[in-house]
Structure formats: C-alpha cells, structure tokens
Coordinates of C-alpha atoms in Angstrom, one line a residue:
M1 CA 165.2 20.8 107.1
K2 CA 166.8 23.0 109.9
I3 CA 170.5 23.1 109.8
Q4 CA 172.1 24.4 113.0
A5 CA 175.6 24.3 114.3
A6 CA 175.7 21.4 116.8
P7 CA 178.0 21.3 119.8
F8 CA 179.4 17.9 118.8
S9 CA 182.2 16.8 121.1
K10 CA 183.5 14.3 118.5
P11 CA 184.8 14.6 115.0
V12 CA 182.0 14.6 112.4
L13 CA 181.8 12.2 109.5
F14 CA 179.3 12.6 106.7
F15 CA 177.7 9.6 104.9
I16 CA 175.9 10.6 101.6
I17 CA 173.6 8.4 99.5
P18 CA 170.8 9.1 97.0
S19 CA 168.2 7.3 99.1
L20 CA 167.8 5.2 102.3
K21 CA 164.7 3.3 101.2
G22 CA 166.3 -0.1 100.6
G23 CA 169.1 -2.1 98.9
G24 CA 172.6 -3.4 99.5
A25 CA 174.3 0.0 99.3
E26 CA 171.8 1.5 101.7
R27 CA 172.3 -1.3 104.2
V28 CA 176.1 -1.0 104.1
I29 CA 176.2 2.8 104.5
I30 CA 173.7 2.7 107.4
S31 CA 175.8 0.0 109.1
L32 CA 178.9 2.2 108.6
A33 CA 177.2 5.3 110.1
N34 CA 176.0 3.2 113.1
Y35 CA 179.5 1.7 113.6
F36 CA 181.4 5.0 113.5
N37 CA 178.9 6.7 115.7
K38 CA 179.8 4.2 118.4
N39 CA 183.5 4.6 117.8
N40 CA 184.5 8.2 118.7
F41 CA 182.8 9.9 115.8
Q42 CA 179.6 11.8 115.2
S43 CA 177.9 10.2 112.2
V44 CA 175.7 12.3 109.9
L45 CA 173.6 10.4 107.3
I46 CA 172.5 12.5 104.4
S47 CA 169.9 11.2 101.9
L48 CA 169.6 13.2 98.7
N49 CA 165.9 12.2 98.5
N50 CA 163.2 12.1 101.1
D51 CA 162.6 8.4 101.5
L52 CA 162.0 6.4 104.7
P53 CA 165.0 4.3 105.7
A54 CA 164.6 0.6 105.2
Y55 CA 167.1 -0.3 107.9
E56 CA 167.6 0.6 111.5
I57 CA 169.5 3.8 112.2
E58 CA 170.8 3.9 115.7
D59 CA 170.1 6.7 118.2
G60 CA 172.7 9.4 118.0
V61 CA 173.2 9.3 114.2
K62 CA 172.0 12.6 112.8
V63 CA 169.9 12.2 109.6
F64 CA 169.1 14.8 107.0
Y65 CA 166.9 14.5 103.9
L66 CA 167.7 17.1 101.3
T67 CA 164.8 17.2 98.9
D68 CA 161.5 15.6 97.9
R69 CA 161.7 14.7 94.2
Q70 CA 158.1 14.0 93.4
K71 CA 157.8 15.9 90.0
S72 CA 159.9 15.5 86.9
R73 CA 159.2 18.7 85.0
L74 CA 162.3 20.7 84.1
A75 CA 161.4 23.6 86.5
Y76 CA 161.1 21.3 89.4
R77 CA 164.3 19.5 88.5
M78 CA 166.2 22.8 88.4
Y79 CA 164.7 23.7 91.7
H80 CA 165.8 20.4 93.3
I81 CA 169.3 20.8 91.9
A82 CA 169.6 24.2 93.5
E83 CA 168.1 23.0 96.7
T84 CA 170.4 20.0 97.0
F85 CA 173.5 22.2 96.3
Y86 CA 172.5 24.9 98.8
K87 CA 171.7 22.4 101.6
L88 CA 174.8 20.3 101.1
I89 CA 177.1 23.3 101.1
K90 CA 175.4 24.7 104.2
L91 CA 175.7 21.3 106.0
L92 CA 179.4 21.1 105.1
R93 CA 180.1 24.6 106.3
T94 CA 178.0 24.4 109.5
L95 CA 178.9 20.9 110.7
K96 CA 182.5 20.9 109.4
P97 CA 183.0 17.1 108.8
V98 CA 186.6 15.8 108.9
C99 CA 185.7 13.4 106.1
V100 CA 182.8 12.6 103.8
L101 CA 181.9 9.2 102.4
S102 CA 179.4 8.8 99.5
F103 CA 177.9 5.8 97.9
I104 CA 176.5 5.4 94.4
T105 CA 177.4 7.6 91.4
S106 CA 174.9 10.4 91.7
A107 CA 175.8 11.0 95.4
N108 CA 179.5 10.7 94.5
I109 CA 179.1 13.6 92.0
W110 CA 177.3 15.8 94.6
A111 CA 179.8 15.0 97.3
G112 CA 182.7 15.6 95.0
I113 CA 181.5 19.1 93.8
T114 CA 180.5 20.4 97.2
C115 CA 183.5 18.9 99.1
W116 CA 185.9 20.4 96.5
L117 CA 184.3 23.8 96.9
T118 CA 184.4 23.6 100.7
R119 CA 187.9 21.9 100.8
V120 CA 186.6 18.8 102.8
P121 CA 188.3 15.5 102.0
Y122 CA 185.9 12.9 100.5
I123 CA 185.8 9.3 99.6
V124 CA 183.5 8.0 96.9
S125 CA 182.4 4.4 96.4
E126 CA 181.1 2.7 93.2
R127 CA 178.7 -0.1 94.3
T128 CA 177.8 -1.7 90.9
S129 CA 179.2 -2.0 87.4
P130 CA 180.8 1.2 86.1
D131 CA 179.6 0.2 82.6
R132 CA 176.1 1.2 83.9
S133 CA 177.1 4.4 85.6
V134 CA 180.2 6.6 85.1
I135 CA 181.5 4.9 82.0
S136 CA 178.1 5.3 80.2
F137 CA 178.0 9.0 80.8
N138 CA 178.1 11.5 78.0
Y139 CA 181.5 13.2 77.4
L140 CA 181.0 16.3 79.7
H141 CA 179.4 14.4 82.5
K142 CA 182.1 11.7 82.3
Q143 CA 184.9 14.2 82.4
L144 CA 183.3 15.8 85.5
A145 CA 183.0 12.5 87.2
L146 CA 186.6 11.6 86.3
S147 CA 187.9 15.0 87.7
L148 CA 186.0 14.5 90.9
Y149 CA 187.2 10.9 91.3
K150 CA 190.8 11.9 90.8
R151 CA 190.4 14.5 93.5
A152 CA 188.9 12.0 96.0
A153 CA 191.0 10.8 98.8
S154 CA 190.0 7.3 97.7
V155 CA 187.7 5.6 95.3
V156 CA 186.3 2.5 97.1
V157 CA 185.0 -0.5 95.1
S158 CA 183.5 -3.7 96.6
A159 CA 184.8 -6.2 94.1
K160 CA 187.9 -6.6 91.9
G161 CA 185.7 -6.8 88.9
V162 CA 184.4 -3.3 89.5
E163 CA 188.0 -2.1 89.8
D164 CA 189.0 -3.8 86.6
C165 CA 186.0 -2.4 84.8
L166 CA 186.9 1.1 85.8
L167 CA 190.6 0.7 84.9
K168 CA 189.9 -0.7 81.4
D169 CA 188.3 2.6 80.4
K170 CA 190.7 4.8 78.6
D171 CA 189.8 7.8 80.8
F172 CA 189.4 6.1 84.2
K173 CA 192.6 4.0 83.8
A174 CA 194.5 7.0 85.1
L175 CA 193.0 6.6 88.6
N176 CA 195.6 5.6 91.2
N177 CA 193.5 6.0 94.4
I178 CA 191.3 2.9 94.2
E179 CA 190.8 0.8 97.3
R180 CA 188.9 -2.5 97.5
I181 CA 186.7 -3.3 100.5
T182 CA 184.1 -6.1 100.3
N183 CA 180.8 -6.2 102.0
A184 CA 180.5 -7.5 105.5
V185 CA 178.1 -10.3 106.5
T186 CA 174.9 -8.9 108.0
I187 CA 174.4 -9.9 111.6
F188 CA 170.8 -11.1 112.1
Q189 CA 168.9 -12.2 115.1
S190 CA 168.8 -16.0 115.7
P191 CA 166.4 -17.8 113.3
S192 CA 163.0 -18.7 114.7
D193 CA 161.7 -22.3 114.8
E194 CA 158.4 -21.1 113.3
K195 CA 158.0 -22.2 109.7
V196 CA 157.8 -19.4 107.2
H197 CA 156.3 -21.7 104.5
N198 CA 154.5 -25.0 104.6
R199 CA 156.4 -26.6 101.7
R200 CA 160.0 -26.8 100.6
F201 CA 161.1 -23.7 98.8
I202 CA 163.8 -22.0 96.7
L203 CA 164.6 -18.5 97.8
G204 CA 165.4 -15.3 96.0
V205 CA 166.0 -12.0 97.8
G206 CA 166.4 -8.5 96.4
R207 CA 164.8 -5.4 94.9
L208 CA 162.3 -6.3 92.2
A209 CA 164.2 -4.5 89.5
Y210 CA 165.1 -5.6 86.0
V211 CA 168.8 -5.7 86.8
K212 CA 168.1 -8.3 89.6
G213 CA 166.9 -10.8 87.0
F214 CA 164.0 -12.3 88.8
D215 CA 162.2 -12.8 85.5
I216 CA 165.2 -15.1 84.6
L217 CA 164.7 -17.0 87.9
I218 CA 161.0 -17.5 87.4
E219 CA 161.5 -18.8 83.8
A220 CA 164.3 -21.1 84.9
Y221 CA 162.1 -22.4 87.8
A222 CA 159.3 -23.1 85.3
K223 CA 161.7 -25.1 83.2
S224 CA 163.3 -27.0 86.1
G225 CA 160.4 -29.4 86.6
L226 CA 160.5 -28.9 90.4
T227 CA 156.8 -29.4 91.2
D228 CA 157.4 -30.3 94.8
V229 CA 159.5 -27.2 95.7
D230 CA 158.0 -23.7 95.6
L231 CA 159.8 -20.4 94.8
I232 CA 159.7 -17.4 97.1
I233 CA 161.1 -14.1 96.1
I234 CA 161.5 -11.6 99.0
G235 CA 161.5 -7.9 98.0
D236 CA 159.6 -5.0 96.5
G237 CA 160.2 -2.8 93.5
E238 CA 159.1 -1.5 90.1
E239 CA 159.1 -4.8 88.3
R240 CA 156.5 -6.4 90.6
A241 CA 153.6 -6.0 88.1
N242 CA 155.6 -7.5 85.3
L243 CA 156.7 -10.5 87.5
V244 CA 153.1 -11.1 88.6
C245 CA 152.0 -11.2 84.9
Q246 CA 154.9 -13.6 84.1
I247 CA 153.9 -15.9 87.0
F248 CA 150.2 -15.8 85.8
N249 CA 151.1 -16.6 82.2
L250 CA 153.3 -19.5 83.2
G251 CA 150.6 -21.0 85.4
L252 CA 152.7 -20.7 88.6
R253 CA 150.4 -18.7 90.8
E254 CA 150.2 -21.4 93.4
R255 CA 154.0 -22.1 93.5
V256 CA 155.8 -18.7 93.0
L257 CA 155.2 -16.2 95.8
L258 CA 156.1 -12.5 96.0
P259 CA 155.4 -11.7 99.7
G260 CA 157.2 -8.3 99.6
S261 CA 159.8 -7.2 102.0
R262 CA 160.3 -9.2 105.2
N263 CA 162.2 -8.3 108.4
N264 CA 162.9 -11.9 109.3
L265 CA 165.2 -12.8 106.5
Q266 CA 167.2 -15.1 108.8
D267 CA 164.2 -17.5 109.0
Y268 CA 164.0 -17.7 105.2
Y269 CA 167.7 -18.2 104.7
S270 CA 167.8 -20.9 107.4
Q271 CA 164.8 -22.8 106.0
A272 CA 165.3 -22.5 102.3
E273 CA 166.3 -25.6 100.2
M274 CA 168.6 -23.3 98.3
F275 CA 169.2 -19.6 97.5
V276 CA 169.5 -18.4 93.9
L277 CA 171.0 -15.1 92.7
P278 CA 169.9 -14.5 89.1
S279 CA 171.2 -10.9 88.7
R280 CA 172.2 -9.4 85.3
N281 CA 174.6 -7.1 87.1
E282 CA 175.9 -6.7 90.7
G283 CA 178.6 -5.0 92.7
Y284 CA 179.1 -7.4 95.5
P285 CA 175.8 -9.1 96.3
N286 CA 174.8 -8.8 99.9
A287 CA 172.0 -11.3 99.7
L288 CA 174.3 -14.0 98.4
V289 CA 176.8 -13.4 101.3
E290 CA 173.9 -13.4 103.8
A291 CA 172.4 -16.7 102.4
M292 CA 175.8 -18.4 102.5
S293 CA 176.5 -17.3 106.1
F294 CA 173.5 -19.3 107.1
G295 CA 174.8 -22.4 105.3
C296 CA 172.1 -22.1 102.6
P297 CA 173.3 -23.9 99.4
S298 CA 173.6 -21.2 96.8
I299 CA 173.5 -20.9 93.0
A300 CA 174.5 -17.6 91.3
V301 CA 174.5 -16.4 87.7
D302 CA 178.1 -15.5 86.9
C303 CA 177.3 -11.9 86.2
N304 CA 179.4 -8.7 86.5
F305 CA 180.4 -8.4 89.3
G306 CA 180.9 -10.3 92.6
P307 CA 179.6 -13.9 92.4
S308 CA 182.8 -15.3 90.9
E309 CA 184.8 -13.6 93.7
I310 CA 182.5 -15.1 96.3
I311 CA 181.7 -18.6 95.0
V312 CA 184.3 -21.2 94.0
N313 CA 182.1 -23.3 91.6
G314 CA 181.4 -26.8 93.1
E315 CA 183.1 -26.0 96.4
N316 CA 181.0 -23.5 98.3
G317 CA 178.3 -22.9 95.8
M318 CA 177.4 -23.2 92.1
L319 CA 178.0 -20.7 89.3
V320 CA 175.9 -20.7 86.2
K321 CA 176.8 -19.1 82.9
R322 CA 175.1 -15.8 82.4
A323 CA 172.1 -15.7 80.0
S324 CA 171.7 -19.5 80.3
I325 CA 168.2 -20.1 81.5
S326 CA 168.5 -23.8 80.8
G327 CA 171.8 -23.9 82.8
L328 CA 170.1 -22.3 85.8
A329 CA 167.2 -24.6 85.6
D330 CA 169.5 -27.7 85.4
A331 CA 171.5 -26.4 88.4
M332 CA 168.4 -25.9 90.5
H333 CA 167.1 -29.4 89.6
R334 CA 170.4 -31.0 90.4
L335 CA 170.8 -29.3 93.7
A336 CA 167.2 -30.0 94.8
G337 CA 167.7 -33.7 94.3
D338 CA 171.2 -34.2 95.8
E339 CA 171.2 -34.0 99.6
T340 CA 174.9 -34.7 99.8
L341 CA 175.8 -31.8 97.5
K342 CA 173.5 -29.5 99.4
T343 CA 175.1 -30.4 102.7
N344 CA 178.7 -30.0 101.4
L345 CA 178.0 -26.7 99.7
G346 CA 176.2 -25.4 102.7
N347 CA 179.0 -26.3 105.1
Q348 CA 181.6 -24.7 102.9
A349 CA 179.4 -21.6 102.4
R350 CA 179.4 -20.9 106.1
I351 CA 183.1 -20.0 106.1
I352 CA 182.1 -16.6 104.6
S353 CA 180.9 -15.7 108.1
Q354 CA 184.6 -15.5 109.0
T355 CA 186.2 -14.1 105.9
N356 CA 183.5 -11.3 105.7
H357 CA 183.0 -10.8 109.4
P358 CA 181.9 -7.3 110.3
D359 CA 184.8 -6.8 112.6
K360 CA 187.2 -7.3 109.7
I361 CA 185.4 -5.3 107.1
L362 CA 184.4 -2.4 109.3
G363 CA 188.0 -2.3 110.6
E364 CA 189.1 -1.8 107.0
W365 CA 186.7 1.1 106.6
E366 CA 187.8 2.5 109.9
T367 CA 191.5 2.5 108.9
L368 CA 190.7 4.2 105.6
M369 CA 188.4 6.9 107.2
K370 CA 190.7 7.6 110.1
K371 CA 193.6 8.0 107.7
H372 CA 192.0 10.9 105.9
A373 CA 190.2 12.3 108.9
A374 CA 193.6 12.4 110.7
A375 CA 195.1 14.2 107.8
T376 CA 192.4 16.8 108.0
E377 CA 192.8 17.4 111.7
T378 CA 196.5 17.6 111.4
A379 CA 196.2 20.2 108.7
A380 CA 193.7 22.2 110.8
Q381 CA 196.0 22.1 113.8
L382 CA 199.0 23.3 111.7
T383 CA 196.8 26.2 110.3
N384 CA 195.6 27.2 113.8
S385 CA 199.2 27.1 115.1
Q386 CA 200.5 29.5 112.5
P387 CA 201.3 33.0 113.9
A388 CA 199.1 35.8 112.5
L389 CA 200.7 38.0 110.0

C-alpha cells in the first residue's frame, strides 16, 4: 500500500471498517463514503483487512487495505497489529482528515487510538448489540474502549435498543455523547419482470452466520406445513455447510434453496410471498427495511435490537417472540394463507421508504460530520492565525 500526500482540493473524511466484504454495516459505510465524496468532501475508505468490497464504490473515493490477515499464529498477529498501527498513523498524518468515522467495535478501537495520538476528531459507531462487543470485553479491554468512546466526538448507534444497552452498563452509562441515526432504505434498480423462481417462495436475506438465525427459520419452515411455498435464503457465510446438513436431515432439499449472494435483490423482494428475519441479534436490520420498502409482507423475530423499532405488530408487519420456533412457524402459516393480511401489511410497510429515505438519513450524517469537521477547520484557522512567538 503506497501512501502519498495527495493534492486534494476538498476536506478529507476517513471511513474505517474491519472489512468491506459484505453485510449491513459495510453497505452503510460505503454509501456514506459515496455520498460525502459527491458533496464537497474527499472520501477515503479504509478497510483493516484485505477483502474485496461487496458493494459498489464510486470513482473518486480512495480505498486503502491495511493488512492481509491469513495466518493466526501469534507472531503473525503481532506483525499485523504493528502493520495496522503504522499504516493508520501514516495515513492520518499524510492525508490530514478533518474527521474520521469508524464502524464496528474493532475498527472503533483502532480509530480511537490513532486519532487520539494524531489529534484528529473521530466518531465511532456501534452497529449491533453491545452485549456481544464492548460490554463483553475483559476489564482492561473494556476500560480502553470506554476511554476512547468518551473521547469520541460522538458515539453513533442505529437503534434505541443499542443505546439503552450501552447505558445500562455501569461503566458505559457515563457516556453523554451518544447520537442515534437509523439506517436508510437502499435504493435499488427497478425490479425485473423475469421470475427468479418458478414457485411461490418465502425469502430470507443475510450473512449465513449463527447470529442471523437461519437455522431457526429452516426449522420453523419445516414445522409450518407449507408444502406449496418454497424457502429461499440469499447470502453466503460460514454456516452454509451446517445449514445444508440441516436441510438434508429435514428432507427439504427440493424446497429450501441457498443460492448464495445475488445482485438483483430487488427482484426477490418484489416477488416473495413474505420476508422473514429470524436473527438472534441485530443492530438495525437493513434487509428488513429493504423488504418492507418493496411492500413485501414481513415477519421478524423480536430480537435485540431493531425489529420492534421498525415493525408495529399487526400494522406494518408481524413480530414473533424470540426463541419461539412454533410461533414463527404459526406466523408464516397464517400469513401465507391470508391474502388480505398480506396486502394490508405490505401497503403499510412501504411507508418506510419515506421515514428512512436516504435524503433524510444521509442528511443527519452530514449534519453530524460537518459539525465536527467545521470545528476542526476553525481550530486550524485559529492556530494558523496566531502570531509566531
């Protein structure tokens, strides 16, 4: 990675994340980098790991990959830590951003340490349940995170539940710099008229990871008795082999499909009988918001966090008690057989296209970023105007 001072004519913003290879946080931070780069800033995307981006990064956005973590032995880990630290410090000192935004806890820690050392204002963002991240850390690691979060210009959360979870902790309850900005609706191309599947289908979308709960969805589908409706789960991830085994053991090979990632999600959302979010934990689920924006009747497990802030049960979707496979199966069976309910839920779900419109959400990010970037530029101007002693 070559780091050279660039003659940028616009103020520089850094966007730091552990990886760009896929997921809701990655989609959001890339959309932010694209947005600011078109609005009087130079965006610099920094991925801590060397992974190909899953979403389109527009021309003009600079991208840096810091390290390639392929080996886990202690010597390699120490090398990657030193490499990440050196490259981040060099980027900050060379490109001189007016503000840094980081997503996900590990990137937040790196941004906090290096920005504190280089005196660059930074904003961190928790994208999922703090119980699974900063609150679960050992004492020293937790105190480091707390110190860095207190020094941040803002700690941004995507859902009230995430904020409440942070503030219930005896250490993090001292934070007074929390801002809440939900996720925007993704703007897709218009759906195609070409069918993506030759039968009616239920849709799940997300990374094939344990936390996403697709094993719960498959089991609930098996119990639902819906033999005339298939289940399609779009996404890739480390749980694929386990899910394939589960599908085989349940005798569902012909009716449960795992086609991998798809770049025409709009066609699936617009053609599905319903969308189901079975997650064990969330931050603010992008896939649920996307499905609802297409008027797809949606069912979500009432997990921490997000679904209960998006769905009003029985009005614009259905919420199911967490850990209730039978409840999820019953909800799917009920919705599949009630056309009136599907129509009513779908019509109300579409309203999220207005409440979470990108213009509104990106505008909130712009206000926050400009506030701290302006403070930086003002301080620099005052420093430069001081007479030499």
